[in-house]
Short mmCIF file of C-alpha atoms in Angstrom, two decimals:
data_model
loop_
_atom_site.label_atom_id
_atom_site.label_comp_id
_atom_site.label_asym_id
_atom_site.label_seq_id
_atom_site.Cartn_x
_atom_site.Cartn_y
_atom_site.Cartn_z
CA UNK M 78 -184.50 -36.52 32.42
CA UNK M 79 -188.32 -35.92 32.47
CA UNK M 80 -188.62 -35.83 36.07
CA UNK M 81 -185.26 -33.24 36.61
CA UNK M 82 -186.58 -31.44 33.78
CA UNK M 83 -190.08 -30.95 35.65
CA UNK M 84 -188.26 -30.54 39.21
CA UNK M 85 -186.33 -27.64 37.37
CA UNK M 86 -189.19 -25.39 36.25
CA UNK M 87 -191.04 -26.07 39.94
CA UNK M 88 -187.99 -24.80 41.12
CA UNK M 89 -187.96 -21.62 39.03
CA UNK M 90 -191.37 -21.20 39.86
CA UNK M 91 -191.06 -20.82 43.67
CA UNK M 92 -188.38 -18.47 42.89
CA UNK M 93 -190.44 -15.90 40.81
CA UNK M 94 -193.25 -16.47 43.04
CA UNK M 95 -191.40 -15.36 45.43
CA UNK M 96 -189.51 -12.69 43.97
CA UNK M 97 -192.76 -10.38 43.14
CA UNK M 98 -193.76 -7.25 44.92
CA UNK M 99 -196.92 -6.58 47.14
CA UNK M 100 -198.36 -5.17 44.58
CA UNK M 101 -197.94 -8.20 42.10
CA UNK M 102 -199.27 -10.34 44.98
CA UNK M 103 -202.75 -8.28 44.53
CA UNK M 104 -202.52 -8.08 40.78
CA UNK M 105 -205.39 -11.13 40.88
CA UNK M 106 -207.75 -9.07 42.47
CA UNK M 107 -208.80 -6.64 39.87
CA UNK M 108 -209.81 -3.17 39.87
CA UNK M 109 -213.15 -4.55 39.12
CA UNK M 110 -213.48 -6.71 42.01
CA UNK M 111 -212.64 -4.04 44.66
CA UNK M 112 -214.86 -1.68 43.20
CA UNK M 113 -217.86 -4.03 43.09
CA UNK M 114 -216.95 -5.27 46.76
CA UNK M 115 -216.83 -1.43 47.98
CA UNK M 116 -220.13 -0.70 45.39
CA UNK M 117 -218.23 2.47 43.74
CA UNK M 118 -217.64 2.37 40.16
CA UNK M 119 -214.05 2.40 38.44
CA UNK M 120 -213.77 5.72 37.85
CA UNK M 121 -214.09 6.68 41.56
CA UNK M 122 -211.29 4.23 42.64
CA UNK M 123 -209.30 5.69 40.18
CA UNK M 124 -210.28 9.48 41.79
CA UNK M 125 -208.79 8.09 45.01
CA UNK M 126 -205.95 5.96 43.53
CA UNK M 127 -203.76 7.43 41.22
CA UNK M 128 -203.09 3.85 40.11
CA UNK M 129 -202.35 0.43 41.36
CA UNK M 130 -199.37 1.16 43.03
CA UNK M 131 -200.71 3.78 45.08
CA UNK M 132 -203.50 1.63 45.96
CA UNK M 133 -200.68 -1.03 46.80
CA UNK M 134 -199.29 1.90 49.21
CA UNK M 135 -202.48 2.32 50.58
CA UNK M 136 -203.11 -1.37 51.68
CA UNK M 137 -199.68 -1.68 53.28
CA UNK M 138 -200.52 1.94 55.51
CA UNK M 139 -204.11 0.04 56.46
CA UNK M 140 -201.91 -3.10 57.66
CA UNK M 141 -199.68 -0.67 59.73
CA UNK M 142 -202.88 0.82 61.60
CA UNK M 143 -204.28 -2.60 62.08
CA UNK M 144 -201.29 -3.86 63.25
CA UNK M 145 -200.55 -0.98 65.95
CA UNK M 146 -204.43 -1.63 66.60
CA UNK M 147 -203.51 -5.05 67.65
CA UNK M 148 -200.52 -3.90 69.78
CA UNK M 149 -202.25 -1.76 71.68
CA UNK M 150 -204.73 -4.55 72.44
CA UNK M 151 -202.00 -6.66 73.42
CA UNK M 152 -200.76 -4.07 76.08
CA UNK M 153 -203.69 -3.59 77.19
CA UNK M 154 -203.73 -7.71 78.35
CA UNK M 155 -200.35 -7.11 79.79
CA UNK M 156 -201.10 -4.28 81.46
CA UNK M 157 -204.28 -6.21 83.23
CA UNK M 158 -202.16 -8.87 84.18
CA UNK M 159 -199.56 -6.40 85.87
CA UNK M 160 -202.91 -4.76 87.70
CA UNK M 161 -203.59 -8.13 89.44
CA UNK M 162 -205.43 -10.02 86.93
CA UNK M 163 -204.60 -13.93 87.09
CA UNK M 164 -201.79 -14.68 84.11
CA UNK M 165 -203.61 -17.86 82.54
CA UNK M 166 -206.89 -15.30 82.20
CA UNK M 167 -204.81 -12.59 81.17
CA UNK M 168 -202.61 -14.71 78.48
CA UNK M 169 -206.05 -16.93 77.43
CA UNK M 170 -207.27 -13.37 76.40
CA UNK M 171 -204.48 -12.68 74.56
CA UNK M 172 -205.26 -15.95 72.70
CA UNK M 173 -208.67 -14.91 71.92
CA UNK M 174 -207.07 -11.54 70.87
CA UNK M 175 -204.39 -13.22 68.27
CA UNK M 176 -206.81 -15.63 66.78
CA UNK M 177 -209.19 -12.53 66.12
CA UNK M 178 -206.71 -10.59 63.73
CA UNK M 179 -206.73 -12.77 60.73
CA UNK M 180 -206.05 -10.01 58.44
CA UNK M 181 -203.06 -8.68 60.09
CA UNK M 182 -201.32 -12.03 60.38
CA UNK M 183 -202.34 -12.94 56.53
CA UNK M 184 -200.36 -9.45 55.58
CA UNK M 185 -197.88 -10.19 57.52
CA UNK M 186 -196.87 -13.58 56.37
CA UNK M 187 -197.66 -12.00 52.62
CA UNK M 188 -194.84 -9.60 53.30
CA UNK M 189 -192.74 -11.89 54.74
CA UNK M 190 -192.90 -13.76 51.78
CA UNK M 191 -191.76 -10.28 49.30
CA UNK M 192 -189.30 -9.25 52.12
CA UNK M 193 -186.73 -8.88 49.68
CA UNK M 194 -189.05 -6.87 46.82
CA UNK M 195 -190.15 -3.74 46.49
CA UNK M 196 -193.83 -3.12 48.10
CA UNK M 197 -194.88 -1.60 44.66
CA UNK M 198 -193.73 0.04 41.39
CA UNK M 199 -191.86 2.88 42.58
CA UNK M 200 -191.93 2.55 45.91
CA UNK M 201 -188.18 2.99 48.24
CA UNK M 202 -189.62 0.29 51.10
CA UNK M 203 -189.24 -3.45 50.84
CA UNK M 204 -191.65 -5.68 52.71
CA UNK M 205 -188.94 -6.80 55.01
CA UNK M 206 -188.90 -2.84 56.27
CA UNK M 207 -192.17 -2.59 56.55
CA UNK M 208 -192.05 -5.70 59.10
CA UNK M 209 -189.22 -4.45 60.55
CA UNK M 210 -190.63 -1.17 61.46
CA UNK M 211 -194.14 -2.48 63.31
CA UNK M 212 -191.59 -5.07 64.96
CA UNK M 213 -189.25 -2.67 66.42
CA UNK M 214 -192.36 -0.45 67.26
CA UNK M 215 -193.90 -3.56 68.87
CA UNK M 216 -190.65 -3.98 70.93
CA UNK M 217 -190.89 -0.54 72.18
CA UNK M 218 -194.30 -0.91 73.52
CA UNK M 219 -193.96 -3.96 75.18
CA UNK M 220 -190.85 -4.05 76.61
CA UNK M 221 -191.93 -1.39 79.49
CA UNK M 222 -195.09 -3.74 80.25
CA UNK M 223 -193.05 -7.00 80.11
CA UNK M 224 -190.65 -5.18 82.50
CA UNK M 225 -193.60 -4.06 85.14
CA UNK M 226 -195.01 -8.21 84.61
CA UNK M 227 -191.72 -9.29 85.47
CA UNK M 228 -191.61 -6.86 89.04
CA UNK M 229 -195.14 -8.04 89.60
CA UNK M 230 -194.18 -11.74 89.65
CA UNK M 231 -191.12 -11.36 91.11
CA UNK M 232 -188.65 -12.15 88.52
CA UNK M 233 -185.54 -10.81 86.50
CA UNK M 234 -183.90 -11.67 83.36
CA UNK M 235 -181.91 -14.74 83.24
CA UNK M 236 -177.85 -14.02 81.39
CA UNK M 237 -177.64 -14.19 78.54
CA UNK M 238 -180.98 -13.86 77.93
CA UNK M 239 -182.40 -9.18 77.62
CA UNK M 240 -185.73 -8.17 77.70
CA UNK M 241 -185.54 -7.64 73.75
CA UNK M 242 -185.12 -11.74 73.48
CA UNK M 243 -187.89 -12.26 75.68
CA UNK M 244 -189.90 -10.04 73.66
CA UNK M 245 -188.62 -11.60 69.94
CA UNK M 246 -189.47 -14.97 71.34
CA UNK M 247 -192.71 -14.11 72.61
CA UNK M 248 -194.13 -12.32 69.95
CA UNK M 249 -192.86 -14.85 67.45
CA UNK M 250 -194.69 -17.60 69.53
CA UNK M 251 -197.91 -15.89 68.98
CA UNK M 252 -197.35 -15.27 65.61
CA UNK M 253 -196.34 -18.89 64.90
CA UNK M 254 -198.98 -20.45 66.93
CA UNK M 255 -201.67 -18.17 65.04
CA UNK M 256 -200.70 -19.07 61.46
CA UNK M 257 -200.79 -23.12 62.53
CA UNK M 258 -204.14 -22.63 64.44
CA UNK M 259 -205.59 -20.78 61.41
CA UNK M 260 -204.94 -23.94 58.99
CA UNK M 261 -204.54 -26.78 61.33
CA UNK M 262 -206.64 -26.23 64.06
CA UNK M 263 -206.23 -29.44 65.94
CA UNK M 264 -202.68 -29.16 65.76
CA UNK M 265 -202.99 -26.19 68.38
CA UNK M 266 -204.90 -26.86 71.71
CA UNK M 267 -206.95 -24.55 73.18
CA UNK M 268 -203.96 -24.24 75.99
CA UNK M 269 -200.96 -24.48 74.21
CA UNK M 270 -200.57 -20.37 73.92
CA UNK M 271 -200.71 -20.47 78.23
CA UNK M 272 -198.70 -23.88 78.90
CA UNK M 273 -195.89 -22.56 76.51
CA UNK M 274 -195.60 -18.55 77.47
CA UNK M 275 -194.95 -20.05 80.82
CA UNK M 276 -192.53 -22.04 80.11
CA UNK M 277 -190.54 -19.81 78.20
CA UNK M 278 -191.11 -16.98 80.48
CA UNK M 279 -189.81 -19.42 83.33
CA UNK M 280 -186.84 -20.42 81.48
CA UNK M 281 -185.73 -16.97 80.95
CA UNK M 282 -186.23 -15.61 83.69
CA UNK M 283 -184.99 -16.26 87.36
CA UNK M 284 -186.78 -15.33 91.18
CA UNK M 285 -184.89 -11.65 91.84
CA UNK M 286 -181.56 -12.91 93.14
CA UNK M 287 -181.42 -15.91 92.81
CA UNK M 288 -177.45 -17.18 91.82
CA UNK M 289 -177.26 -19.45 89.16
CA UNK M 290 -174.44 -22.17 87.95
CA UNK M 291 -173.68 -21.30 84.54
CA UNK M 292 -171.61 -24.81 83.87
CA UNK M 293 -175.35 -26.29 84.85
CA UNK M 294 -176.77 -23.92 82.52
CA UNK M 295 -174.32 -25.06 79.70
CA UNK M 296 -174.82 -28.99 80.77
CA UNK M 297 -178.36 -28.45 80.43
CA UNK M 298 -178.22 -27.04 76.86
CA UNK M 299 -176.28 -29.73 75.61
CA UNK M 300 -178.56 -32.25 76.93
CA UNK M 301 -180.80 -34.28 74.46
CA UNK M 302 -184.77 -33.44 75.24
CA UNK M 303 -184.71 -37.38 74.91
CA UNK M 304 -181.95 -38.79 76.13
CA UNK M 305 -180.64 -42.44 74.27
CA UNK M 306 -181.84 -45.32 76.65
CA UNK M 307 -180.15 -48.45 75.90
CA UNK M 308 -182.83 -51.49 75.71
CA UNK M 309 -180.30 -53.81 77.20
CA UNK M 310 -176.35 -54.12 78.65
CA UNK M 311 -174.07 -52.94 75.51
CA UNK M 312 -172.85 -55.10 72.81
CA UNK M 313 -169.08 -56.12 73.06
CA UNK M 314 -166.83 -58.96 73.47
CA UNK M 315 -168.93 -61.17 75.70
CA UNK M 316 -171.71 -59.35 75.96
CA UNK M 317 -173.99 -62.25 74.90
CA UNK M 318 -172.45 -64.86 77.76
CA UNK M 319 -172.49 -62.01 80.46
CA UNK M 320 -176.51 -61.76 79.63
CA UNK M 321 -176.87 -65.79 79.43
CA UNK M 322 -175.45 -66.11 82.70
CA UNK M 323 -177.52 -62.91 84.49
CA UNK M 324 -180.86 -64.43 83.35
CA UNK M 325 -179.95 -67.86 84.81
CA UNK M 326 -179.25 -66.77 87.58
CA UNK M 327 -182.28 -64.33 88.36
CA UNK M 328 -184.36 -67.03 89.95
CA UNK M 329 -181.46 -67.72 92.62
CA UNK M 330 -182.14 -63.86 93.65
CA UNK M 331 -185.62 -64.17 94.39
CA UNK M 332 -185.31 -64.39 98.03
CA UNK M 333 -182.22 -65.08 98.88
CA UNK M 334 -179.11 -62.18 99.46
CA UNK M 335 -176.30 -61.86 97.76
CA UNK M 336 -174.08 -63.51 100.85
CA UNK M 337 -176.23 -66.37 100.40
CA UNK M 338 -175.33 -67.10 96.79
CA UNK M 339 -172.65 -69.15 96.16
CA UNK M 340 -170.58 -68.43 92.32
CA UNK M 341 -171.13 -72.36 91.90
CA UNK M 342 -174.93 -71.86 92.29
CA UNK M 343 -174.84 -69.46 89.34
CA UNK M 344 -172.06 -71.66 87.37
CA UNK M 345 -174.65 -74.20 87.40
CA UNK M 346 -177.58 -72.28 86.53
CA UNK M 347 -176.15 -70.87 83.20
CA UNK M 348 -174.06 -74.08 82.43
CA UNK M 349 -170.65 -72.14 82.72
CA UNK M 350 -167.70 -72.82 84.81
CA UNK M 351 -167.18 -70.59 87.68
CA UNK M 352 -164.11 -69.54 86.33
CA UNK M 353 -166.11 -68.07 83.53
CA UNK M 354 -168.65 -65.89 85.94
CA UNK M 355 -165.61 -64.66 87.67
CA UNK M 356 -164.34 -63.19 83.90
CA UNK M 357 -167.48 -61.73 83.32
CA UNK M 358 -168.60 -60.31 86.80
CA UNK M 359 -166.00 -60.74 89.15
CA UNK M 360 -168.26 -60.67 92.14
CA UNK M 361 -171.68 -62.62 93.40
CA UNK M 362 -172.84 -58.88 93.65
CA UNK M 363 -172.70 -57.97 89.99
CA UNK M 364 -174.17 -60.85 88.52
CA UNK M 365 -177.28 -60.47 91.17
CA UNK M 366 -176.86 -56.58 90.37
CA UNK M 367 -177.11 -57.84 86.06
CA UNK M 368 -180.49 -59.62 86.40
CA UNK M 369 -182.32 -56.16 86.65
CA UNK M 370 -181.18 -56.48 82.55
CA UNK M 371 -184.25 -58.68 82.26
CA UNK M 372 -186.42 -56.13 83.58
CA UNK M 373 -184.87 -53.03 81.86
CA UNK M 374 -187.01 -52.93 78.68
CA UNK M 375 -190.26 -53.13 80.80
CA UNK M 376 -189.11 -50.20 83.00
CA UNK M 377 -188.37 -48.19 79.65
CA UNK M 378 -191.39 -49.15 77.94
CA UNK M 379 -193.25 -46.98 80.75
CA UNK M 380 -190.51 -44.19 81.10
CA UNK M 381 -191.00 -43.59 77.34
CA UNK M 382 -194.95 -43.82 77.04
CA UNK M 383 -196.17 -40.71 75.83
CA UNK M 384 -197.56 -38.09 78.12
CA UNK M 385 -201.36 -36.87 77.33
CA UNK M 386 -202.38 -34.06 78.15
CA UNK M 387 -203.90 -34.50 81.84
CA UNK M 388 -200.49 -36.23 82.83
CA UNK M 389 -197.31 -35.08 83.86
CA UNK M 390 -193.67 -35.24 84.01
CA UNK M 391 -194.58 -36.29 88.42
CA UNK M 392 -197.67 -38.66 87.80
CA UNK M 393 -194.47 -40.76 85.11
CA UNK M 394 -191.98 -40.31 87.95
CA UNK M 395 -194.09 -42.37 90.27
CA UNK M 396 -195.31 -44.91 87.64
CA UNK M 397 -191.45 -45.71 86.76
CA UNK M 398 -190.76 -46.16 90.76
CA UNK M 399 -193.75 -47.87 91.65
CA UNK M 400 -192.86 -50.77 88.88
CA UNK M 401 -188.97 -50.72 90.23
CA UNK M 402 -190.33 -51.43 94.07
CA UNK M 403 -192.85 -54.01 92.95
CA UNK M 404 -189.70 -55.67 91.24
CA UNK M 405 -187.36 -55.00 93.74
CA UNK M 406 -189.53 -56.48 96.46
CA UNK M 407 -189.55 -59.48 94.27
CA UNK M 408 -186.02 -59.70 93.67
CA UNK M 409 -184.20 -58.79 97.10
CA UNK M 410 -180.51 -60.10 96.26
CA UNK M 411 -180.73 -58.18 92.55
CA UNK M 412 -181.94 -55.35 94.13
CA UNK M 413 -178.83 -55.72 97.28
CA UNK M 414 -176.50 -56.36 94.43
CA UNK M 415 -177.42 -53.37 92.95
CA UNK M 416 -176.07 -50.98 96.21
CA UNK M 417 -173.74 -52.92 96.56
CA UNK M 418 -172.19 -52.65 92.98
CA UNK M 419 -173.24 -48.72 92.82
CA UNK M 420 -171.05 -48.57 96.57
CA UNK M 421 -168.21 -50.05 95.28
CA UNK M 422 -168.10 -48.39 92.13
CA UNK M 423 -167.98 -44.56 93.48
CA UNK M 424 -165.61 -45.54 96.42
CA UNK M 425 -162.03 -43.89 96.06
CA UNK M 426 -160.59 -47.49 94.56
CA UNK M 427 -163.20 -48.83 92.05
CA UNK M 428 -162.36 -52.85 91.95
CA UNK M 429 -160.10 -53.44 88.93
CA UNK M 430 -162.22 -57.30 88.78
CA UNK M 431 -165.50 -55.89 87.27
CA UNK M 432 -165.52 -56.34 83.44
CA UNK M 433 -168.77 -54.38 83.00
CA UNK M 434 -169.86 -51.25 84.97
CA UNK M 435 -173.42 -51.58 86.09
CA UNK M 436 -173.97 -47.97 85.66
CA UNK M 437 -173.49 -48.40 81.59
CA UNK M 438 -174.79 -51.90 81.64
CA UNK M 439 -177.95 -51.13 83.00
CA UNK M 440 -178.30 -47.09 83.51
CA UNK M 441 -181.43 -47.50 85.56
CA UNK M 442 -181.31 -43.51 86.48
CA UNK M 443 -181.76 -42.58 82.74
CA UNK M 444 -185.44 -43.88 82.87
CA UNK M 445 -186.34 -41.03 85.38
CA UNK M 446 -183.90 -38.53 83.89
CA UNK M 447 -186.30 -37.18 81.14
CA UNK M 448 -189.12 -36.52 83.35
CA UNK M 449 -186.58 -34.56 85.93
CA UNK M 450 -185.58 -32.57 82.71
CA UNK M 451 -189.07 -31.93 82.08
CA UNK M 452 -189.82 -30.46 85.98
CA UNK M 453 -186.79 -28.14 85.09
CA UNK M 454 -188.05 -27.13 81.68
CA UNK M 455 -191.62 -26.28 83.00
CA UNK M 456 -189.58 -24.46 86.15
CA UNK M 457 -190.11 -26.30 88.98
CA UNK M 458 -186.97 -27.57 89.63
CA UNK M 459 -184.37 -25.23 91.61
CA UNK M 460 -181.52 -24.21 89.39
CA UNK M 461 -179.05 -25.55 91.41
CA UNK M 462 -180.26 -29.48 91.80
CA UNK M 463 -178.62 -31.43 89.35
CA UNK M 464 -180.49 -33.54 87.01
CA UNK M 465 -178.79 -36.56 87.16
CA UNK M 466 -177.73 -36.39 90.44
CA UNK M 467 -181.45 -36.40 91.68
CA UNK M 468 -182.48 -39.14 89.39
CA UNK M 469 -179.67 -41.91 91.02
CA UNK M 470 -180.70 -40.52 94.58
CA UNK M 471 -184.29 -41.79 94.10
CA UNK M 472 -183.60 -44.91 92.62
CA UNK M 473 -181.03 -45.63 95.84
CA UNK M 474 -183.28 -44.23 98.03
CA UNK M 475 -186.35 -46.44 97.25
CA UNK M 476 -184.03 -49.61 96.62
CA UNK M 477 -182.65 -49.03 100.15
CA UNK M 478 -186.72 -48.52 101.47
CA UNK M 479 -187.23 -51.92 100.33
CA UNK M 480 -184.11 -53.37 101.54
CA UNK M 481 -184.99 -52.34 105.14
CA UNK M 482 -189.04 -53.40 104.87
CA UNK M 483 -190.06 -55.55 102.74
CA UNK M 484 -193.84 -55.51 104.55
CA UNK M 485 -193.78 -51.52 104.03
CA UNK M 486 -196.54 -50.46 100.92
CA UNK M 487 -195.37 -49.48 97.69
CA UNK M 488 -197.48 -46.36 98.00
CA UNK M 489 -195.70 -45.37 101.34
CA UNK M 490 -192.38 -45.36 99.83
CA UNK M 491 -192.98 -43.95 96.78
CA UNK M 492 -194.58 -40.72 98.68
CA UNK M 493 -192.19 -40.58 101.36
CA UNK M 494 -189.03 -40.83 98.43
CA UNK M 495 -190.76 -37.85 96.60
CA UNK M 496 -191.56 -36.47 99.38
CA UNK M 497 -187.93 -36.17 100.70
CA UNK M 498 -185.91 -35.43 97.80
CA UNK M 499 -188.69 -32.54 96.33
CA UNK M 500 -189.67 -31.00 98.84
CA UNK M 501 -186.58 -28.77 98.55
CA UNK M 502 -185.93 -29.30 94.95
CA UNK M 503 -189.22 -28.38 93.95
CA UNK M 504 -189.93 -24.40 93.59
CA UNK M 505 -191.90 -22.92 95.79
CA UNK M 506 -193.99 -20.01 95.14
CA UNK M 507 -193.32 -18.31 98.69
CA UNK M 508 -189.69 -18.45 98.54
CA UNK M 509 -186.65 -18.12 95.67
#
């Protein structure tokens, strides 16, 4: 009863807190202290300032000049950027600019936090209008110079996104960004500002006329940033025999094809009858296609390995695929079995005899898929490849490499896959 008791009053206490005025929000700073930090005595202030409240007034007019101040400054970056000046100079300045105006993002959160109140006794405006007002004056300043930025670089708004989101999103960026930097500094690298304007300015935007498939556009907003990778084949009736029996019978795999293993071979190897691999696989194929379950977690533990900052969504792509030829080369029937199970499961008549799709058993494309997302977040990805669809067409591609040379260098197939499938995937500045 103590502890609700105690919870109760904190809780009454953020509401009165924040149900005050501006002008209660300065009643700890004195009449005395202002005077001494100006060096006039009390009855001067008081020949100015008909009282507090006025005073109050007063402050919130100052924060509307500073804040217009800091507008103009901010046009002024735009505007150099539209004239030919670089846009990671132009939005580093910006930076530089933002973290400068401490005062006008301390009012600004302080009215934020009274949006509701009064500024001070008497007074008609709340804080919440006073914010509204420098934002919709903000908005009418930029939006001609984000327009003229957006000509310059050859872009147009992307539906459903206007020019007024672009601008809301942008401005609260720098806002939100300023107040973290200001009391958690290493929270906020020195190129976050840059890295994310970018981004967002490439996802709402498009190359002038370029079509876009709004299903993709839905698809993509549904899709986890993360997607779920299972660790290993799904749980289920059988589910434990189906993995005894694919990591008995990885070793017969190693160099031998799948025509060359007999269901006995593998019967024998997990201690089964063959009547028993047939329930669970139905075919040589998908048991030789299964033993990549061993490998699975290893391949995820490198898809999923954090990113720093002088690595990329690419440099992850390539680490992923180098470890899948390395294994493939060392397994040449799983990696066979593999095509051959993919093959026969998009053909017009899937076989009825496979218990387990290897595409849910062991989603190998969903270790790449994140990193594709992330090429399409940052922009670099053409609208119109699909995610997915470009993740399975590098994991066939290099699997089939490897089928056909098994003497040819990881490093050459690796290059020559990305090669292929991004050079017209990947956006190029020269062309839409």
């Amino acid at each position: 009863m103590a502890g609700d008791r105690r919870a109760e009053l904190v809780d009454v206490g953020v509401r009165l807190a924040l149900g005050q005025r501006f002008q209660d929000l300065l009643a700890s700073v004195d009449t005395r202290s202002i005077t001494q930090h100006a060096g006039v005595t009390t009855g001067s202030f008081f020949h100015h300032f008909r009282n507090r409240a006025e005073f109050t007034e007063a402050v919130i007019d100052r924060l509307v000049e500073l804040w217009g101040e800091s507008n103009r400054r901010s046009l002024a970056v735009i505007e150099a950027f539209t004239a030919g000046k670089p846009f990671k100079e132009s939005t580093e300045s910006e930076w530089r600019a933002l973290e400068a105006e401490r005062t006008t993002a301390g009012l600004q959160h302080l009215l934020w936090a009274v949006r509701d109140q009064p500024v001070a006794e008497g007074s008609s405006r709340t804080g919440a209008q006073v914010l509204a007002e420098r934002y919709q004056d903000l908005n009418a300043g930029v939006l001609p110079a984000y327009r003229r930025s957006r000509a310059a670089i050859g872009r147009e708004m992307m539906p459903p996104y206007t020019e007024v989101d672009l601008a809301v999103v942008l401005t609260a960026l720098g806002n939100g960004l300023e107040m973290r930097r200001s009391v958690d500094p290493g929270a906020v690298r020195d190129d976050l500002y840059n890295d994310a304007l970018a981004a967002i300015v490439l996802g709402m935007t498009r190359p002038v006329g370029e079509q876009v498939d709004r299903r993709e556009l839905v698809d993509l907003g549904r899709q986890p940033a993360t997607p779920t990778v299972p660790s290993r084949p799904p749980d289920g009736d059988g589910a434990e025999t189906w993995r005894q029996i694919a990591e008995a019978a990885e070793p017969l795999f190693v160099d031998r094809l799948v025509s060359e293993v007999k269901v006995s071979e593998i019967a024998d190897a997990a201690g089964v009858s063959t009547s028993t691999v047939y329930h669970h696989f139905g075919a040589v194929s998908a048991v030789a296609a299964a033993t990549w379950a061993r490998h699975f977690a290893e391949l995820e533990a490198i898809s999923t390995r954090a990113l720093t900052t002088s690595e990329g969504p690419m440099l992850r792509l390539e680490q992923v695929l180098s470890r899948y030829v390395e294994l493939a080369k060392a397994n040449r029937g799983a990696a066979e079995g593999l095509i051959l199970e993919v093959l026969a499961e998009s053909g017009p008549t899937p076989p009825r005899n496979r218990p387990r799709k290897i595409r849910s058993s062991i989603p190998l494309p969903s270790l790449l898929l994140p990193h594709v997302r992330e090429l399409r977040t940052r922009g670099l990805l053409r609208r119109r490849i699909d995610t997915e669809s470009l993740a399975r067409s590098m994991l066939q591609l290099v699997t089939m490499r490897v089928l056909m040379s098994t003497a040819e260098p990881v490093e050459r197939i690796i290059d020559d896959t990305l090669g292929i499938l991004l050079e017209g995937a990947l956006v190029r500045a020269e062309q839409p």
